[in-house]
Coordinates of C-alpha atoms and ligand atoms in Angstrom, one line a residue:
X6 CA 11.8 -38.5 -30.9
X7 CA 8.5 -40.3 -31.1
X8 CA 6.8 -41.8 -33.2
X9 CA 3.2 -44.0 -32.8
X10 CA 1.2 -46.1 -35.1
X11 CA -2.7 -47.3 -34.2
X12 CA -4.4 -49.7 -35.8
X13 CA -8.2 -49.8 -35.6
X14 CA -9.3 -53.3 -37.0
X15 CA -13.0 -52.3 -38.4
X16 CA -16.2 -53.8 -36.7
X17 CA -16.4 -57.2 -36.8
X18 CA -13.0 -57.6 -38.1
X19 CA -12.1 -61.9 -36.6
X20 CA -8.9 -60.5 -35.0
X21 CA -7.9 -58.5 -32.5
X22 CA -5.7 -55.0 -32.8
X23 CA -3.6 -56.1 -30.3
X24 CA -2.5 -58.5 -33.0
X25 CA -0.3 -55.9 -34.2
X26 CA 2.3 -57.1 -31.8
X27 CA 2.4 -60.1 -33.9
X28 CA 3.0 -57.9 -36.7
X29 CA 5.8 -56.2 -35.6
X30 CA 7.1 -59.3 -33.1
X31 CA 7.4 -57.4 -30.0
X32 CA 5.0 -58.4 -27.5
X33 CA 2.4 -55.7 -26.1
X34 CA 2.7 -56.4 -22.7
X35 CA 6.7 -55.5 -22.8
X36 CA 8.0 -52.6 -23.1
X37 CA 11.8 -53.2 -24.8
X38 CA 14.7 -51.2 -25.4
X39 CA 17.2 -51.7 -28.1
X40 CA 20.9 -50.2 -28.0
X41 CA 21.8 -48.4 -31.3
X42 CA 24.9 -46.7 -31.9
X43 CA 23.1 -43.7 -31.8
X44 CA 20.9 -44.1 -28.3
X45 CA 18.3 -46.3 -27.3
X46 CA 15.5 -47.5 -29.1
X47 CA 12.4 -47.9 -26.9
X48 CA 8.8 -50.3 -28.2
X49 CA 6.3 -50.0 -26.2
X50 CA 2.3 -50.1 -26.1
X51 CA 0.1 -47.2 -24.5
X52 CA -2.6 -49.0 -25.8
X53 CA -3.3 -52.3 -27.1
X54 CA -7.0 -53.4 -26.7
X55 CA -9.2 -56.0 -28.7
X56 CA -10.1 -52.6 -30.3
X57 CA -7.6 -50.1 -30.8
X58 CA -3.3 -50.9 -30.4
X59 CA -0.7 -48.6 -30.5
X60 CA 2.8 -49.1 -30.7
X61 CA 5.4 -46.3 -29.6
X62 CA 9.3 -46.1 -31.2
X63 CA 10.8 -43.6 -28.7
X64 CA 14.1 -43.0 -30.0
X65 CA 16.5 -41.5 -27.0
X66 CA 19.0 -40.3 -28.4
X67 CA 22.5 -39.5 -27.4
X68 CA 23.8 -36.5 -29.5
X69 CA 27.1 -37.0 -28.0
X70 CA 27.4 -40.8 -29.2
X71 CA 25.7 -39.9 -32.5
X72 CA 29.1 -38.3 -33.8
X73 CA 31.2 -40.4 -32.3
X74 CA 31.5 -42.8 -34.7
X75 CA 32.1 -40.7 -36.9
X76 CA 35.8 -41.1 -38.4
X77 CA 38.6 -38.3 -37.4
X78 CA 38.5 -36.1 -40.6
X79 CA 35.0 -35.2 -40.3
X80 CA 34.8 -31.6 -40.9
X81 CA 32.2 -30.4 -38.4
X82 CA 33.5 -30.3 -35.6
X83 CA 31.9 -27.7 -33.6
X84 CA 29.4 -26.8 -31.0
X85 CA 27.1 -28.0 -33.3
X86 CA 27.5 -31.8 -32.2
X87 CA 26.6 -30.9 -29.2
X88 CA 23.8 -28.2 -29.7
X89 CA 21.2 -30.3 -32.3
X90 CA 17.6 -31.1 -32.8
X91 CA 18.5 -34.6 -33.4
X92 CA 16.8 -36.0 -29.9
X93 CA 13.7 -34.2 -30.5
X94 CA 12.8 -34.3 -34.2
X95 CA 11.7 -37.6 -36.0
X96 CA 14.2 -38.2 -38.9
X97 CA 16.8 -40.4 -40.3
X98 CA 17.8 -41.6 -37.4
X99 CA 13.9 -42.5 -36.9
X100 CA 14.3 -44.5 -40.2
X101 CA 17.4 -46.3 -39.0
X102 CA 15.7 -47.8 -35.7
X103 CA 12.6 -48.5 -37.7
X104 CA 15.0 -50.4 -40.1
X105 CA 16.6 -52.2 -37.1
X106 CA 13.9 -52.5 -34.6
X107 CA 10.8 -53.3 -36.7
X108 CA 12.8 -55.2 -39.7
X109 CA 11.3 -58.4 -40.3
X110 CA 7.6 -56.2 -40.4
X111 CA 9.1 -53.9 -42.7
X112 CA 9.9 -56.8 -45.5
X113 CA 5.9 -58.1 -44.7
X114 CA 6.8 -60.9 -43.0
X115 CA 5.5 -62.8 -40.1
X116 CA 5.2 -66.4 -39.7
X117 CA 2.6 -66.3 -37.2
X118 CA -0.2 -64.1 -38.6
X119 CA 0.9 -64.3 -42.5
X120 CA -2.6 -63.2 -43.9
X121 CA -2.3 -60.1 -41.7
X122 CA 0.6 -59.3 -43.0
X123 CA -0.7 -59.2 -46.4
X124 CA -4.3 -57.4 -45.1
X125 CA -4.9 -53.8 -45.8
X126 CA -5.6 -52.3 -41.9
X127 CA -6.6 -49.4 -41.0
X128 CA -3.8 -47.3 -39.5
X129 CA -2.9 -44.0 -38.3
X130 CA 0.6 -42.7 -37.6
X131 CA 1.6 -39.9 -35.3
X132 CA 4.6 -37.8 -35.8
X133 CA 5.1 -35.1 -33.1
X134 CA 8.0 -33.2 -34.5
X135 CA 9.0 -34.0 -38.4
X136 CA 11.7 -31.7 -39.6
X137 CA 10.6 -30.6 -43.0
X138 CA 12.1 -28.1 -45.1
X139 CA 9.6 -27.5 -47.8
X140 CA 7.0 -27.1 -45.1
X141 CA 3.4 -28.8 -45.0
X142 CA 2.9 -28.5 -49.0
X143 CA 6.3 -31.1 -49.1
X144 CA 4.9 -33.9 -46.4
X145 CA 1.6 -33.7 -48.8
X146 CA 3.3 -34.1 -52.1
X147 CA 5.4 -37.4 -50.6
X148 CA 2.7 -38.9 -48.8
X149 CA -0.6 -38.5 -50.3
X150 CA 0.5 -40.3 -53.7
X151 CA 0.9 -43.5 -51.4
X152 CA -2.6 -43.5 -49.8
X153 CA -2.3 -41.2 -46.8
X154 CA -4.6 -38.9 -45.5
X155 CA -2.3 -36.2 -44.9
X156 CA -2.2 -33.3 -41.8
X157 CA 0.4 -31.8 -41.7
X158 CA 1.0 -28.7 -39.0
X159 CA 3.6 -26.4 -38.9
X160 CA 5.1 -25.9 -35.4
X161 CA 5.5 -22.4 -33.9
X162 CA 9.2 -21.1 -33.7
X163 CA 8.9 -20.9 -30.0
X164 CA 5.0 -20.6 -28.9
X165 CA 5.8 -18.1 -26.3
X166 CA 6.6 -15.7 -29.2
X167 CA 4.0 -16.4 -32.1
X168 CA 5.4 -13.2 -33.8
X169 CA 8.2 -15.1 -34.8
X170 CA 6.5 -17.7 -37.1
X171 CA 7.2 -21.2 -38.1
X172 CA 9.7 -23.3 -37.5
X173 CA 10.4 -25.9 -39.9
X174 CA 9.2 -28.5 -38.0
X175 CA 6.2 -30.1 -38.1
X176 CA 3.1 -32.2 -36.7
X177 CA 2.3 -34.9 -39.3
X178 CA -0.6 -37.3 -39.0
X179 CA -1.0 -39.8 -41.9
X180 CA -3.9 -42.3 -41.8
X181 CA -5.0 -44.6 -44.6
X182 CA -5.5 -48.4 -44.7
X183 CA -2.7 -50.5 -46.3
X184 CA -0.3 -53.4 -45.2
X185 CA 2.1 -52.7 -42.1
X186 CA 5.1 -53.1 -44.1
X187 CA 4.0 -50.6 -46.8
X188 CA 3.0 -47.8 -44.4
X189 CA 6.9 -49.0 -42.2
X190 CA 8.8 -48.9 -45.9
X191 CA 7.0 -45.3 -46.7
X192 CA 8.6 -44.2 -43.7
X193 CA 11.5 -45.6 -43.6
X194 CA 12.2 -44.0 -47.1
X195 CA 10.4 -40.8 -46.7
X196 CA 11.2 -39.3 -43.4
X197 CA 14.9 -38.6 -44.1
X198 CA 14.0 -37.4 -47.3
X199 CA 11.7 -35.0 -45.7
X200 CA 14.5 -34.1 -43.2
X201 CA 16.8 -33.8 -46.1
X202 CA 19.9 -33.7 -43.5
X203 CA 21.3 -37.4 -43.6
X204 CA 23.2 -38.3 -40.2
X205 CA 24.7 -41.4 -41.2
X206 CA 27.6 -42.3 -44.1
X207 CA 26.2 -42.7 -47.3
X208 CA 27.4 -46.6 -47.6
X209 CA 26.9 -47.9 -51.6
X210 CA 24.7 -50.0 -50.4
X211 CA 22.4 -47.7 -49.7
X212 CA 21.2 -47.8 -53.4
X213 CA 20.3 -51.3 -52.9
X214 CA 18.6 -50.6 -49.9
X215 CA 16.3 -48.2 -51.4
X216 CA 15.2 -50.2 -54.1
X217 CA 14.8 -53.5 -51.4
X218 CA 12.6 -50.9 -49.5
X219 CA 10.4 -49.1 -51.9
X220 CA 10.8 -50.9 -55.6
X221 CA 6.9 -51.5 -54.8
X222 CA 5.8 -47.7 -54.6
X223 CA 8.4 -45.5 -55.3
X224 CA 8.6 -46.6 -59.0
X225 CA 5.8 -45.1 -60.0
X226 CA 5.0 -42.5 -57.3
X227 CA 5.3 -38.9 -59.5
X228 CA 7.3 -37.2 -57.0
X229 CA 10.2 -40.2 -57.3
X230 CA 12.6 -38.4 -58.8
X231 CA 13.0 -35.8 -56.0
X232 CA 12.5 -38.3 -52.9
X233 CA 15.4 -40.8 -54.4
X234 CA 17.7 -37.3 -55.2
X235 CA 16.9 -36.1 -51.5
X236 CA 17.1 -40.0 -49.8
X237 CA 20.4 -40.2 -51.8
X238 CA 21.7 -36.6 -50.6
X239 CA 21.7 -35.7 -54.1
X240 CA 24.9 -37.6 -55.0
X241 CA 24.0 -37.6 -58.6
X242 CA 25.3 -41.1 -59.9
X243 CA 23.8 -42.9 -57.3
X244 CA 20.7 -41.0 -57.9
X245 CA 20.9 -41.7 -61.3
X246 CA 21.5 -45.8 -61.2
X247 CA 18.9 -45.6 -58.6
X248 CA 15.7 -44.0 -61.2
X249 CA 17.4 -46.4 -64.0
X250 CA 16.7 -49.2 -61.6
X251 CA 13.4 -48.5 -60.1
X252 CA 12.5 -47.6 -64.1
X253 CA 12.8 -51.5 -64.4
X254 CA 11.2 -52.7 -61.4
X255 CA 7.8 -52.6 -62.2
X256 CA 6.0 -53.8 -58.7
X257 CA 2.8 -51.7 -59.3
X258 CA -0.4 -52.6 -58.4
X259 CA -1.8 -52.7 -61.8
X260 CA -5.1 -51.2 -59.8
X261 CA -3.6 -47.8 -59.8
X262 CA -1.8 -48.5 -63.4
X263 CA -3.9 -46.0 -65.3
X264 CA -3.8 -43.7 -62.6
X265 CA 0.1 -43.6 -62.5
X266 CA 0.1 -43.3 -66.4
X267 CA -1.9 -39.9 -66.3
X268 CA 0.8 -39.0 -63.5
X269 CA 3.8 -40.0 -65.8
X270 CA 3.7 -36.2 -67.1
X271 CA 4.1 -34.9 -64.0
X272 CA 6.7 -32.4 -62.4
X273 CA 5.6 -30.4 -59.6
X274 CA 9.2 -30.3 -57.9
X275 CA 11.6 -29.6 -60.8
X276 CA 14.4 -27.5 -59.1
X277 CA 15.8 -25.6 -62.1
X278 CA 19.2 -25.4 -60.6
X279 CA 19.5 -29.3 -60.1
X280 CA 17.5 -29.8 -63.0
X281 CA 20.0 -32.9 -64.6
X282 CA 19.1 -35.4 -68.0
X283 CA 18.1 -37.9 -65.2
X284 CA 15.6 -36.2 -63.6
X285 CA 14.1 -34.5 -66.1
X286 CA 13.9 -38.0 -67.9
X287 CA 12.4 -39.4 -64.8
X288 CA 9.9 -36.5 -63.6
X289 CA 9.1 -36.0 -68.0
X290 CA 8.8 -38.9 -69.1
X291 CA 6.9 -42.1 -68.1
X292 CA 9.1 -45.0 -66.8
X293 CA 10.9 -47.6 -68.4
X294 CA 8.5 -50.0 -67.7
X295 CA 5.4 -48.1 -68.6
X296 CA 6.9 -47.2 -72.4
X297 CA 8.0 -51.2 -72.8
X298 CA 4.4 -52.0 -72.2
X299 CA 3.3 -49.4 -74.7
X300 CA 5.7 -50.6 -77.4
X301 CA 4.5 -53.9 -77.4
X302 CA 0.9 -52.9 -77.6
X303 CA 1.7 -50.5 -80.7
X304 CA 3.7 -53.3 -82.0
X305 CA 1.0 -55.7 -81.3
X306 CA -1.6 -53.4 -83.1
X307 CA 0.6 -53.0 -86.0
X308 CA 0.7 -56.7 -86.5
X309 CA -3.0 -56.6 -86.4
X310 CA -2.8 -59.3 -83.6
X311 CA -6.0 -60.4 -81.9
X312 CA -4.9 -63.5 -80.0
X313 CA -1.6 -63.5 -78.1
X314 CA 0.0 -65.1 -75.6
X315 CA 2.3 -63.5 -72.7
X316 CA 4.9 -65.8 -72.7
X317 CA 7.0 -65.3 -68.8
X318 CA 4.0 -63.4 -68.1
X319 CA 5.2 -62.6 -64.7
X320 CA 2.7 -60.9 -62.1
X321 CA 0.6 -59.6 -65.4
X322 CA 1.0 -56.3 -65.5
X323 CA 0.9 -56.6 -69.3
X324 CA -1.5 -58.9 -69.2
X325 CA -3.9 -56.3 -67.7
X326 CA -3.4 -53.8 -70.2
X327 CA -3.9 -56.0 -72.9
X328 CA -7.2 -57.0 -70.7
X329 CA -8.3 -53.3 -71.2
X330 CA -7.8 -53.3 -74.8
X331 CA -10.8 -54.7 -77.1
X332 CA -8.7 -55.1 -79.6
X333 CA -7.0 -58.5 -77.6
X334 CA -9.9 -61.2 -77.6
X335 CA -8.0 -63.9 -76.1
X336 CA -5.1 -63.7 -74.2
X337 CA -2.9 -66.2 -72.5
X338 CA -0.4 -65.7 -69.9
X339 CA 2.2 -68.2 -69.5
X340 CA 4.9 -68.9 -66.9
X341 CA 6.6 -71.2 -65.0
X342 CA 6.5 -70.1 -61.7
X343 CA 3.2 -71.0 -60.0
X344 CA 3.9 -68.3 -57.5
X345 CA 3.9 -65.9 -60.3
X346 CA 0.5 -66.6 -61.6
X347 CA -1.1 -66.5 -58.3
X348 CA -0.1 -63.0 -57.4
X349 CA -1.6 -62.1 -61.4
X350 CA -4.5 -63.8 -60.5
X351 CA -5.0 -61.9 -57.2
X352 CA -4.2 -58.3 -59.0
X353 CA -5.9 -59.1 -62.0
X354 CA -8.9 -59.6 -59.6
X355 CA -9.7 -62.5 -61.8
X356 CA -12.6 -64.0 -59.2
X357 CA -14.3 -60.9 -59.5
X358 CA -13.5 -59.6 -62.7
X359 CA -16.6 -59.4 -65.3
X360 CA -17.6 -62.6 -67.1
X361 CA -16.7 -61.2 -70.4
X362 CA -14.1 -60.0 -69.3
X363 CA -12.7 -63.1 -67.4
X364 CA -13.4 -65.0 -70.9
X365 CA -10.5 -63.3 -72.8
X366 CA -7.8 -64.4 -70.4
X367 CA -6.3 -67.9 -69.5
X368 CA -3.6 -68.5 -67.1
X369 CA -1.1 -71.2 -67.7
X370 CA 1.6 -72.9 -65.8
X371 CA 4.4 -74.0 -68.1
X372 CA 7.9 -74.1 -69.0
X373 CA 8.8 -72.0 -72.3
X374 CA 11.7 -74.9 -72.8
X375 CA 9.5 -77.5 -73.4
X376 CA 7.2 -77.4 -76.3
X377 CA 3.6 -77.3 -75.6
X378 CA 0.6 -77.7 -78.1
X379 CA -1.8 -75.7 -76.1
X380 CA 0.3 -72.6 -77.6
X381 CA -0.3 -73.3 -80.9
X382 CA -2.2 -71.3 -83.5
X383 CA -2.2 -68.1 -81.8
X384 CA -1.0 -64.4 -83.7
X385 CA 1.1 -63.5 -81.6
X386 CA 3.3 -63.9 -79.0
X387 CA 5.3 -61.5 -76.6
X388 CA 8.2 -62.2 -74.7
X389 CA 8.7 -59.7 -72.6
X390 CA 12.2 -59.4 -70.7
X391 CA 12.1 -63.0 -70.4
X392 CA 14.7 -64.6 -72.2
X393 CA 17.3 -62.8 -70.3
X394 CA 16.0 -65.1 -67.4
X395 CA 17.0 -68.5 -69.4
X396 CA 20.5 -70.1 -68.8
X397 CA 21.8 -70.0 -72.5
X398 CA 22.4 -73.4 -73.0
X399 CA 18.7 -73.8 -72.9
X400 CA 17.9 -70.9 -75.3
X401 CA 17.8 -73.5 -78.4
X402 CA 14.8 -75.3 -76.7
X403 CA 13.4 -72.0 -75.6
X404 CA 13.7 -71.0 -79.5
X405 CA 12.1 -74.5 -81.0
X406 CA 9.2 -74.4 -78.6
X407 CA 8.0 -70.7 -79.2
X408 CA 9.3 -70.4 -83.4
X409 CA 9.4 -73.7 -83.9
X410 CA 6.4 -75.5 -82.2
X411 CA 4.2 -72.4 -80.9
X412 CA 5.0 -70.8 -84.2
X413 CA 2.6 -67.9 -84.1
X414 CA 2.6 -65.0 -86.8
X415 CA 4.4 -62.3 -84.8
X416 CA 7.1 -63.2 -81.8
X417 CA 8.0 -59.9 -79.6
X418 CA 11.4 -60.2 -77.3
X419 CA 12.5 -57.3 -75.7
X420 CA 15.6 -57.2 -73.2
X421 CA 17.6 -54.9 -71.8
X422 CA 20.7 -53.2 -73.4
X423 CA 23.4 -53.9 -71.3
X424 CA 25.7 -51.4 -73.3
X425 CA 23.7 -49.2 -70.9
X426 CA 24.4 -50.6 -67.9
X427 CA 28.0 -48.3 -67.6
X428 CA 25.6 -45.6 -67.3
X429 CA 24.5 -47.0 -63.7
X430 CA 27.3 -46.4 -61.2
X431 CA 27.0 -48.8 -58.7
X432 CA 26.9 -51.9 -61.2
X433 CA 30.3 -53.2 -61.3
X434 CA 31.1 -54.1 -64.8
X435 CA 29.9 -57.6 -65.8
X436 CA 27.0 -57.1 -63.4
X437 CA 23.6 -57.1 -64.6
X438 CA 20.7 -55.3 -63.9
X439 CA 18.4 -57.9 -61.9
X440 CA 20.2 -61.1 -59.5
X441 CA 18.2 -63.7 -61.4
X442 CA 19.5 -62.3 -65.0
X443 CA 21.6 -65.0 -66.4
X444 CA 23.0 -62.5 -69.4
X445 CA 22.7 -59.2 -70.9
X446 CA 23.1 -58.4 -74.0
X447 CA 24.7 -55.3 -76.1
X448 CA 22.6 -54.9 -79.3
X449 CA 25.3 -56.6 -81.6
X450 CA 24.6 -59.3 -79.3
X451 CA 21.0 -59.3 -79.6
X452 CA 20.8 -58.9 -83.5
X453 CA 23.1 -61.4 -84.0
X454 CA 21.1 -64.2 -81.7
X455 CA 17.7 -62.7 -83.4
X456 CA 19.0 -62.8 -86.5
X457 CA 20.0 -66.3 -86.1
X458 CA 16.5 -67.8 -84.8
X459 CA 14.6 -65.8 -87.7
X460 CA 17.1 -67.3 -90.1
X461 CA 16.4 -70.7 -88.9
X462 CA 12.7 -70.4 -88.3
X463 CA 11.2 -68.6 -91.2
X464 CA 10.5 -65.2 -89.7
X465 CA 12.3 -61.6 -90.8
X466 CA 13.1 -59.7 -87.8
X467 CA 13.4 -55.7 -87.3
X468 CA 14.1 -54.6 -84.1
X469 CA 12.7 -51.0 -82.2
X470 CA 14.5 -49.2 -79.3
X471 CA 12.3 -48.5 -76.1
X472 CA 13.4 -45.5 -73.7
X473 CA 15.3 -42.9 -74.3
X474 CA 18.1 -43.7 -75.4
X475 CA 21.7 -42.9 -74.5
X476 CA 23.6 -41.2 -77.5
X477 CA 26.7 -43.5 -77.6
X478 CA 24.9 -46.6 -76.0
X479 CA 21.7 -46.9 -77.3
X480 CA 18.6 -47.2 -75.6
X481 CA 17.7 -49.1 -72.4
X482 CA 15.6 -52.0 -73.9
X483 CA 15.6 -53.4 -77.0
X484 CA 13.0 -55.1 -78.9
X485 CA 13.2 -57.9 -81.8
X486 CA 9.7 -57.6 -83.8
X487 CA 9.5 -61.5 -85.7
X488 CA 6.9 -61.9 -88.6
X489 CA 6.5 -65.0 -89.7
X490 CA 8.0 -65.4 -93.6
X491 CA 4.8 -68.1 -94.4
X492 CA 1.5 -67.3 -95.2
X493 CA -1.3 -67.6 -92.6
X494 CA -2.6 -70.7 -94.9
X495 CA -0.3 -72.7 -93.3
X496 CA -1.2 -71.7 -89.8
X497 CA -4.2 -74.5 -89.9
X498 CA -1.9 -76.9 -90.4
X499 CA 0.4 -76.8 -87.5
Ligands
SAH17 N1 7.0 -60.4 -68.7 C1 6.9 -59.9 -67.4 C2 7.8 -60.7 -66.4 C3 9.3 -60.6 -66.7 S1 10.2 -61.5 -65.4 C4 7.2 -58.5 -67.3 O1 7.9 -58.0 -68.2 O2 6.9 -57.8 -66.4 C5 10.6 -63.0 -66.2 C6 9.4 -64.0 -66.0 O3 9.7 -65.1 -66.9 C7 9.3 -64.5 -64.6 O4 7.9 -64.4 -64.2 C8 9.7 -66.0 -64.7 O5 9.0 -66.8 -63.8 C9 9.4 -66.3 -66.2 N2 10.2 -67.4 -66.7 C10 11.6 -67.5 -66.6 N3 12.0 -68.6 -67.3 C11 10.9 -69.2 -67.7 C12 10.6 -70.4 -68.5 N4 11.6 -71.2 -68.8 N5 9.3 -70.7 -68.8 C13 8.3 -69.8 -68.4 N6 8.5 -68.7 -67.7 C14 9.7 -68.4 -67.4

């Protein structure tokens, strides 16, 4: 079982490909082998040049071992441990060594060349034998969405005997330019999905380590509906907490945003037989994340709102929508983490964007708990799951510096529904959707809190459900719409 990646630095580039060892921390002029419990992983370099580098995972493995651990009740026990493809053909075993072997590349980091871990390189990746069910049509459909160039060749059934067709194997090539760790995480996820046999216990875990892996690309790639049911071996809860929790990561490069948005629709894949409310919600409709940001906009419009802030703006994915949108002549994004703002800024492509453009938007570091006269006098002002990410003792300041001292005409909040979240097997109950939550709310919990602030601050408050919604639990996110009770006369004033 091989499998080799090149990198090709273009002309001129001030670093060598052989820098790729760096990448991956295993040094080019070694080769290594690592013991797994299946066989041996082997790293090594055919080439690595100022020019050109390859890496080789050679995966030997030991079909014997590979069911070993397996506990005593297993049901297959047959010739068939001993008679498998499993040391030939790239698959899930290929994803465990690359999850083992190449882990800190996979999570993009490396202390010694950080900016090349965050550089798009050129790369190509070599697969010699894939097993894929759904032929070359099913290697496209998963890979080109992320970038890849995709060949794809069907291996004869035995070459001797060309009458007797396919197998269904293949040789794939991918090449395309992107980080290391995003072209390691796509296959890490995507070639036991393509295999579609798993050879290892489904641990809960594995949930988590999906979304870990792909939360920045499998969100919002169309086909994500049937990769997480295949990577998941179609166990349908886990599948289904799985979508509801990529739904509400929203990692996307808001480059592609508009693209993904015309690809919300689609459904190539639907399997009629497995054809369950998830999946068609997933593959039909567009995700969580996507239909929060259009319910703020409409709300947004409907309030007639031309300056607004993005309070907990986040990595401004709204903030580039709102960008797109004439109707938004100035637009702040506020938050508090400094680390936050810089990745906006970089999306947002704010050095480069158009002067105009560039003239509608201010970035601002600052605390939502502390009151802060720069935010005064604006429309309107959208919280967007952000209070959820406040210790509640400090939700009184957090209420007196945006109603109270900010005070624009319309305050958005939306946060999730926690009724929900017994709909999402794998979240023990009391657990919330996201580590850094500090509460969720059911929607008695959520009027009663809006309720409250618009009470005490002058505003009447209505409040609009955002996904679909579960019949007995409501929807997934909820949104409180404040107007302010006062006439804009006063507005001056403050
Ligand atoms: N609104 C964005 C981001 C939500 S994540 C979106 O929906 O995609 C919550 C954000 O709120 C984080 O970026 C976090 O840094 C920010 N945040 C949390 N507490 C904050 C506070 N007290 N003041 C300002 N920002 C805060």
């Amino acid at each position: 079982m091989l499998l080799t990646i090149t990198c090709t630095p273009p002309e001129g580039a001030a670093w060598p490909a052989s820098d790729l060892g760096f990448l991956l921390h295993k040094n080019p002029g070694r080769v290594q082998a690592f013991e797994q419990s299946y066989g041996i992983a082997h790293v090594l370099y055919p080439e690595a040049s100022e020019q050109r580098c390859t890496v080789a995972l050679l995966l030997e493995v030991d079909p014997i071992r590979l069911v070993r651990g397996r506990s005593r009740n297993t049901p297959d026990f047959s010739l068939g441990q001993y008679v498998n493809d499993r040391p030939y053909a790239a698959s899930s075993l290929l994803s465990v060594a690359l999850g083992s072997v190449f882990r800190t590349a996979l999570r993009g980091r490396c202390e010694l060349r950080p900016e090349l871990a965050r550089t798009e390189l050129p790369l190509r990746v070599e697969l010699p034998a894939v097993p894929c069910k759904g032929g070359p049509e099913a290697a496209r459909k998963v890979f080109a969405p992320l970038g890849w160039e995709v060949v794809a060749t069907p291996l004869p059934l035995d070459p001797a005997f060309p009458e007797w067709g396919e197998s269904h194997y293949l040789r794939l090539e991918l090449s395309g330019t992107m980080r290391l760790a995003d072209a390691l995480s796509h296959l890490y996820v995507l070639l036991p999905v393509l295999d579609g046999a798993k050879h290892y216990w489904l641990a809960a875990d594995e949930v988590d380590k999906l979304i870990r892996t792909a939360s920045g690309w499998l969100g919002e790639h169309p086909e994500r509906a049937w990769i997480t049911r295949r990577y998941l071996a179609r166990r349908q809860s886990l599948v289904r907490t799985a979508l509801a929790r990529l739904a509400e990561v929203d990692d996307v490069d808001p480059e592609q945003l508009d693209a993904v948005e015309d690809t919300g629709e689609s459904n190539g894949s639907a399997d009629p037989t497995e054809a369950s409310a998830v999946h068609e919600a997933a593959t039909r409709t567009p995700s969580l994340a996507v239909a929060r940001r259009a319910a703020v906009r409409a709300a947004l419009h409907e309030a007639g709102a031309h300056r607004v802030l993005d309070l907990g703006c986040g990595e401004g994915v709204l903030l580039r929508e709102l960008l797109s949108d004439r109707m938004f002549t100035e637009i702040v994004g506020v938050d508090v983490s400094m680390r936050a703002l810089n990745i906006a800024k970089r999306r947002l492509r704010l050095e480069r964007m158009p002067e105009r453009m560039a003239q509608r938007l201010t970035l601002l570091q600052g605390a939502l708990t502390y009151t802060d006269a720069r935010l005064r006098g604006y429309d309107a002002a959208v919280l967007m799951e952000v209070i959820e990410h406040v210790d509640p003792p400090r939700l009184g300041a957090l209420e007196r510096s945006v109603f109270g001292s900010a005070a624009p005409d319309s305050v958005l909040v939306t946060t999730p529904n926690s009724e929900i979240n017994v709909r999402f097997e794998g979240l023990a109950a009391g657990e919330f959707r996201h580590d850094d939550h500090r509460f969720e709310w059911t929607r008695a919990e959520f009027t009663a809190w809006a309720d409250g602030v618009a009470a005490r601050y002058g505003y009447a408050v209505r409040y609009v459900p955002i996904g679909t919604p579960d019949p007995e639990f409501g929807p997934p996110t909820q949104m409180a719409v404040f107007t302010k009770r006062t006439t804009n006369d006063e507005k001056g004033a403050a």
